[in-house]
Amino acid sequence: MKKIINDPNQVVQDMVSGMAAAHPDELKQLFGTTVMVKKNAPIANKVGIVSGGGSGHEPAHAGYIGKGMIDAAVAGEVFTSPTPDQIFEAIKAVDSGAGVLLVIKNYTGDVLNFDMAAELADAEGIAVDKVVVNDDVAVDERVSRRGIAGTVFVHKMAGAKAEQGGSLEEVKAAAEKTVQNVRSMGMALSPCTVPAAGKPSFQLDENEMEIGIGIHGESGIERKVMTTAVDIAKELTDKVLNDFDFSGNVAVMVNGLGSTPEMELYIVNQKVQSILAEKGITIYKTFVGDYMTSLEMAGCSVTLLKLDDELKQLLDEPSQALAFRS
Amino acid sequence: MKKIINDPNQVVQDMVSGMAAAHPDELKQLFGTTVMVKKNAPIANKVGIVSGGGSGHEPAHAGYIGKGMIDAAVAGEVFTSPTPDQIFEAIKAVDSGAGVLLVIKNYTGDVLNFDMAAELADAEGIAVDKVVVNDDVAVDERVSRRGIAGTVFVHKMAGAKAEQGGSLEEVKAAAEKTVQNVRSMGMALSPCTVPAAGKPSFQLDENEMEIGIGIHGESGIERKVMTTAVDIAKELTDKVLNDFDFSGNVAVMVNGLGSTPEMELYIVNQKVQSILAEKGITIYKTFVGDYMTSLEMAGCSVTLLKLDDELKQLLDEPSQALAFRS
Amino acid sequence: MELDVQDIVAWIEKSNENIQANKEYLTTLDQEIGDGDHGINMARGFQEAAAKIAEQTYTSSADVLKDTAMTLMSKVGGASGPLFGTAFLKLSTAANGMDPISYETFTNGLEEAVNGLKQRGKATEGEKTLVDVWSQMMNYFKHETDFHAETIAEKAKKAMEDTKDMMATKGRAAYFKERSVGSIDPGSASSFYIFQALADIVERRA
Amino acid sequence: MELDVQDIVAWIEKSNENIQANKEYLTTLDQEIGDGDHGINMARGFQEAAAKIAEQTYTSSADVLKDTAMTLMSKVGGASGPLFGTAFLKLSTAANGMDPISYETFTNGLEEAVNGLKQRGKATEGEKTLVDVWSQMMNYFKHETDFHAETIAEKAKKAMEDTKDMMATKGRAAYFKERSVGSIDPGSASSFYIFQALADIVERRA
Ligand SMILES: Nc1ncnc2c1ncn2[C@@H]1O[C@H](COP(=O)(O)OP(=O)(O)O)[C@@H](O)[C@H]1O
Ligand SMILES: Nc1ncnc2c1ncn2[C@@H]1O[C@H](COP(=O)(O)OP(=O)(O)O)[C@@H](O)[C@H]1O
Ligand SMILES: [Mg+2]
Ligand SMILES: [Mg+2]
Ligand SMILES: [Mg+2]
Ligand SMILES: [Mg+2]
């Protein structure tokens, strides 16, 4: 394991303080926690939005803090859901009285810990609600699908709605609509190494790739022979298209898992766009880059979000988040 | 070599079309070239800014196209300076009559090809001038120093000045002041593979790192035993500080070379900030992320830019470039 | 036989020792059918729990178990944090005001723990989770009348090993479907180490 | 001996063959003391130059050399593109209206090429660049009176090999300082293949 770190057990603390030091005008770290909060939170009358999860997905989640997106991000240990007490601190820090929406990715750990935090908040009389993101079509049953890159769009839509002054119910509805209309599929060329584990999570030969990978260094649904960008783009996009009727307008995200050069993501995008064009699907906006990563894993995911007029308008609202400016 | 590509000899073409497809509102590809130009270029009365170089440094250079930054980016083959004819096309595409500034990184190939393009432009009566960025303190003699991540700040300052309506002379002066006040130093944990070469440029053992790396997959100035983030941050920052008097205000960039997780960059930043604080240097703004990469190389660089009032103000001007929003 | 406060303290300490000693193994199991953090999570949580308990002098087993529960809840994270936290919290509730803890009290606690785990995890037996170990142990405790060190350890080991042939339908391992068959469930392995620690305490007591 | 248009066409074709055959070797040299693209750059450029020339029927050597120069200039990129482009452009200028090309004309062209290379590259002899090969070849041509296949190839090879012991002070290899000693300069190796091709043409002619 070769990493630019100090103590493998301190990477999250070190990262969070390095992040707070880098962006003093945008972010503040809640004392004694690994919770990052928008500098001027809570915003009077605005619904607060809390996201988070294991670390190692940077720029998720703190990179999405900013006007027009989320208000706080809770950083768990690497690939490990954060604990209820920390999530609860985040909720308290962003609640202005207008209530707080939790954006949760559909992993047992995330759901359990956020649920417990919601119970704690409830007990203190804070209005909290939640959405659970489950965009990963690699998993067959909808109920056990993971939340991956599509989460970024949920942040965007909920954030825009909250910024517009939406109530907790309205913000939740916008987030929920996004969840209903977003699908993703990923693949990897190489594993990644959790610092405290010290060794990669799985092995891949030079001519192998993993299809249907999540974002936690776990191996995928299927191991295949390595192929071209065109074939990979086709496999991922087809799987997404087969799961949901995307006719009409869509937003596209070609997401890098960490060490995939932007060059390769754009090469994938070229094919994704041509597949969508062939099917007569209109691309409203495209995002290419590292939005939801797995440490230094090489690979990518393709996300489609079907847009109606409301979602289009929410997507167009400005965002000042560090990792998502629009 | 494991890459998400089609034909190794077509990666630049494929990337450029994928990029044009992704950002139709912001960018256009000049027909039959790998030149990317701001959608609405040339802008009446505005000095045009052309940058470029080999590919493989994404988001450089096309990611810096946008209001407040550069107008065109010329993409050479991977790690290979672009040719004069292509650069000349870029110059013609952005010239509104107010003249064009070329931002060149100090490599023989870049200087030669941009110079020849400038001669072609000259012959057609286009006013062109240039700055040569040489921020890499890994190389002793100033005259042969490479241009690396500091180039991003040169784009920013020149772009802001041009946006403010500065003349070619003024835009050049702002760029030149940036060049005079910026220094960088980089290191790598792993090499990268040029697609057409098919094998990595050098080998590093599990406990080795290269100090003083450029951005072209070449090996560095010195091979050392791998150490902690704190030591690495110190080595890079000290080398930069020893080269130039940074007392006063600075902008900091902790740049990833491609496959370094953002987590690690923030861990490095933590130490960089504390070193600067100890020396009484005031940090005006910090940038952490992948700004100037070497394909999938793992490693980072530290850049400091000394700021006077003019540079501070130029840094604060808005930028709408895809990879540098402010 | 009854367990006093010192036994319960020793149980947590011994559990911590077992988890630390098998941290890498637990992580390896989680790399096979999960995300490879289980050993790290459990080691971090139990280390903190043992440290917390070492700091204090307890007069009530319920307090020891509650501090363990709260520490696991706030230090483990992941799926296992709230689950082990819940299990120890339920044991604590059952032990409240019952020092020293009789076999019956402990068995009641186990029953509450299993109910709590099932409820939190929305899981039942046979889904290849730690529920499988806790549930089998509860059944075993219900059919006995006193603590027996050797059989506790044996039963827990068997319950853990039984998860090997199961196909996971809950937690991360469920993503692997058929491929999850053949690996021991990491949370069940940690649970085994906890019951093995209990067996040691019982043995020492006897 | 004189070289006619067909010889010049054959020279470019043969140069291309040599470069293609040694593409990987050139890249390896550039990986040692550069950025590993030299073979790729030269192979791409010469392939295009050869293709361009194959498309047309030429009546003037200057046109062949000019098309070669322009193609290298617009297809090679890097440091070597403008440099080889310049060398062939100078050869073309010297050959203009001089068909068939005498030994003297060729030698004049070489002299112009060396001047052009030095000016473009701001380099001189001994800096471990392709200037070292072109300059030594010019000196050799000046001291002879006619083309000799074998000695052209020998001289070019020696000039290339001489770069091995030099320390680079220009181009990317200069970053390696002392570590650049011991490797052959990639641009000098390509230059050798070009002169080796010339030797072949001369031999075929003889
Ligand atoms: N829904 C569930 N119900 C009960 N136990 C579960 C459930 N999901 C996961 N587990 C247990 O949690 C263990 C994994 O814990 P851990 O690796 O620490 O968390 P994570 O899966 O979040 O990385 C599994 O081995 C399993 O025993
Ligand atoms: N300043 C210079 N003058 C003359 N030749 C040079 C100079 N710089 C580099 N070269 C030649 O160019 C060769 C490298 O070419 P190439 O690898 O294609 O370009 P780059 O260095 O831009 O990657 C070197 O081997 C050397 O012979
Ligand atoms: Mg986990
Ligand atoms: Mg090059
Ligand atoms: Mg796990
Ligand atoms: Mg080269």
Coordinates of C-alpha atoms in Angstrom, one line a residue, chain D:
Chain D
M1 CA 26.8 10.4 -58.3
E2 CA 23.6 12.4 -58.3
L3 CA 20.2 11.8 -56.7
D4 CA 17.1 12.2 -58.8
V5 CA 13.5 12.7 -57.7
Q6 CA 12.9 9.0 -57.5
D7 CA 15.9 8.6 -55.2
I8 CA 14.6 11.3 -52.9
V9 CA 11.2 9.7 -52.9
A10 CA 12.8 6.4 -52.1
W11 CA 14.9 8.1 -49.3
I12 CA 11.7 9.3 -47.5
E13 CA 10.1 5.9 -48.0
K14 CA 13.1 4.1 -46.6
S15 CA 13.4 6.5 -43.7
N16 CA 9.8 5.8 -42.9
E17 CA 10.5 2.0 -43.0
N18 CA 13.5 2.4 -40.6
I19 CA 11.5 4.6 -38.2
Q20 CA 8.6 2.2 -38.2
A21 CA 10.8 -0.8 -37.6
N22 CA 12.5 1.0 -34.7
K23 CA 9.5 2.8 -33.2
E24 CA 9.5 0.9 -29.9
Y25 CA 13.2 1.2 -29.5
L26 CA 13.0 5.0 -30.0
T27 CA 10.3 5.2 -27.5
T28 CA 12.3 3.2 -25.0
L29 CA 15.2 5.6 -25.5
D30 CA 12.9 8.5 -24.8
Q31 CA 11.5 6.8 -21.7
E32 CA 15.0 6.6 -20.3
I33 CA 15.8 10.3 -20.6
G34 CA 12.6 11.9 -21.8
D35 CA 8.8 11.4 -21.9
G36 CA 8.6 8.3 -23.9
D37 CA 6.8 9.6 -27.0
H38 CA 9.7 10.0 -29.5
G39 CA 9.1 6.8 -31.4
I40 CA 5.4 7.4 -31.5
N41 CA 5.8 10.9 -32.7
M42 CA 8.3 10.1 -35.4
A43 CA 6.4 7.0 -36.6
R44 CA 3.2 9.0 -36.9
G45 CA 5.0 11.8 -38.8
F46 CA 7.0 9.7 -41.2
Q47 CA 4.0 7.4 -41.9
E48 CA 2.0 10.5 -42.9
A49 CA 4.9 11.9 -44.9
A50 CA 5.4 8.6 -46.8
A51 CA 1.7 8.4 -47.4
K52 CA 1.5 11.9 -48.7
I53 CA 4.4 11.4 -51.1
A54 CA 3.0 8.1 -52.3
E55 CA -0.2 9.9 -53.4
Q56 CA 1.6 12.1 -55.8
T57 CA 3.9 12.1 -58.8
Y58 CA 6.8 14.5 -58.3
T59 CA 9.0 16.1 -60.9
S60 CA 11.1 18.1 -58.4
S61 CA 13.1 16.8 -55.4
A62 CA 12.5 20.1 -53.7
D63 CA 8.7 19.4 -53.7
V64 CA 9.3 16.0 -52.2
L65 CA 11.4 17.4 -49.4
K66 CA 9.0 20.3 -48.8
D67 CA 6.0 18.0 -48.5
T68 CA 8.0 15.9 -46.1
A69 CA 9.0 19.0 -44.1
M70 CA 5.4 20.3 -43.9
T71 CA 4.0 16.9 -43.0
L72 CA 6.6 16.4 -40.2
M73 CA 5.9 19.9 -39.0
S74 CA 2.1 19.3 -38.7
K75 CA 2.1 15.7 -37.6
V76 CA 5.0 15.0 -35.3
G77 CA 4.6 17.6 -32.7
G78 CA 6.9 17.8 -29.6
A79 CA 10.4 19.1 -30.0
S80 CA 11.3 16.9 -32.9
G81 CA 8.4 17.9 -35.2
P82 CA 9.6 21.5 -35.8
L83 CA 13.2 20.4 -35.8
F84 CA 13.0 17.6 -38.4
G85 CA 10.5 19.9 -40.3
T86 CA 13.1 22.6 -40.3
A87 CA 15.9 20.2 -41.5
F88 CA 13.9 18.9 -44.5
L89 CA 12.7 22.4 -45.3
K90 CA 16.3 23.6 -45.5
L91 CA 17.2 20.6 -47.7
S92 CA 14.2 21.5 -49.9
T93 CA 15.3 25.1 -50.3
A94 CA 18.8 24.1 -51.2
A95 CA 17.4 21.6 -53.8
N96 CA 15.1 24.0 -55.4
G97 CA 15.6 24.0 -59.2
M98 CA 18.7 21.8 -58.8
D99 CA 17.5 18.4 -60.0
P100 CA 19.1 16.0 -60.2
I101 CA 20.8 16.8 -56.9
S102 CA 24.6 16.8 -57.0
Y103 CA 26.8 15.9 -54.0
E104 CA 27.6 19.6 -53.6
T105 CA 23.9 20.6 -53.6
F106 CA 23.2 18.0 -51.0
T107 CA 26.1 19.1 -48.8
N108 CA 24.9 22.7 -49.1
G109 CA 21.5 21.6 -48.0
L110 CA 22.9 19.8 -45.0
E111 CA 24.8 22.9 -44.0
E112 CA 21.6 24.9 -44.2
A113 CA 19.8 22.2 -42.2
V114 CA 22.3 22.3 -39.4
N115 CA 22.2 26.1 -39.2
G116 CA 18.4 25.9 -39.1
L117 CA 18.4 23.3 -36.4
K118 CA 20.8 25.2 -34.3
Q119 CA 18.8 28.4 -34.6
R120 CA 15.4 26.8 -33.9
G121 CA 16.6 24.6 -31.1
K122 CA 19.0 27.3 -29.7
A123 CA 21.4 24.4 -29.5
T124 CA 24.9 23.7 -30.5
E125 CA 27.1 20.6 -30.8
G126 CA 27.7 18.5 -27.6
E127 CA 24.3 19.2 -26.0
K128 CA 23.1 15.7 -26.7
T129 CA 20.5 16.5 -29.3
L130 CA 20.0 15.6 -32.9
V131 CA 22.2 18.5 -33.8
D132 CA 25.1 16.3 -32.9
V133 CA 24.3 13.8 -35.7
W134 CA 23.4 16.4 -38.4
S135 CA 26.4 18.5 -37.6
Q136 CA 28.8 15.6 -37.7
M137 CA 27.3 14.4 -41.0
M138 CA 27.6 17.8 -42.5
N139 CA 31.3 17.9 -41.5
Y140 CA 31.8 14.5 -43.0
F141 CA 30.0 15.4 -46.2
K142 CA 32.2 18.5 -46.5
H143 CA 35.4 16.5 -46.3
E144 CA 34.3 14.1 -49.0
T145 CA 33.6 14.6 -52.7
D146 CA 31.0 12.0 -53.4
F147 CA 28.3 9.8 -51.7
H148 CA 29.7 6.6 -50.1
A149 CA 27.0 4.3 -48.9
E150 CA 29.0 2.5 -46.3
T151 CA 30.7 5.4 -44.7
I152 CA 27.5 7.5 -44.5
A153 CA 25.9 4.7 -42.5
E154 CA 29.0 4.2 -40.4
K155 CA 29.5 7.9 -39.7
A156 CA 25.9 8.4 -38.7
K157 CA 26.0 5.4 -36.4
K158 CA 29.1 6.7 -34.7
A159 CA 27.6 10.2 -34.4
M160 CA 24.5 8.7 -32.7
E161 CA 26.6 6.6 -30.4
D162 CA 28.7 9.6 -29.5
T163 CA 25.7 11.1 -27.8
K164 CA 25.7 8.3 -25.3
D165 CA 28.5 9.8 -23.2
M166 CA 27.3 13.3 -23.4
M167 CA 25.3 15.1 -20.7
A168 CA 22.2 16.7 -22.0
T169 CA 21.8 20.4 -21.7
K170 CA 18.9 20.9 -24.1
G171 CA 15.4 19.4 -24.3
R172 CA 13.8 17.1 -21.7
A173 CA 16.9 15.0 -21.2
A174 CA 18.5 18.1 -19.6
Y175 CA 16.2 17.6 -16.5
F176 CA 18.1 14.4 -15.9
K177 CA 21.5 16.1 -15.8
E178 CA 24.3 13.6 -15.0
R179 CA 21.7 10.8 -15.2
S180 CA 21.3 11.6 -18.9
V181 CA 24.8 10.2 -19.5
G182 CA 24.8 6.6 -20.7
S183 CA 21.7 6.8 -22.8
I184 CA 21.6 7.5 -26.6
D185 CA 19.7 10.6 -27.5
P186 CA 16.4 9.6 -29.1
G187 CA 16.4 12.4 -31.7
S188 CA 20.0 11.4 -32.7
A189 CA 18.8 7.8 -33.1
S190 CA 16.0 8.9 -35.5
S191 CA 18.5 11.0 -37.3
F192 CA 20.7 8.0 -37.7
Y193 CA 17.8 6.0 -39.3
I194 CA 17.3 8.8 -41.8
F195 CA 21.0 8.8 -42.8
Q196 CA 21.0 5.0 -42.9
A197 CA 18.1 5.2 -45.3
L198 CA 20.1 7.6 -47.4
A199 CA 23.0 5.2 -47.4
D200 CA 20.7 2.5 -48.7
I201 CA 19.5 4.7 -51.5
V202 CA 23.1 5.5 -52.4
E203 CA 24.0 1.9 -52.4
R204 CA 21.0 0.9 -54.6
R205 CA 22.0 3.7 -57.0
A206 CA 25.6 2.6 -57.2

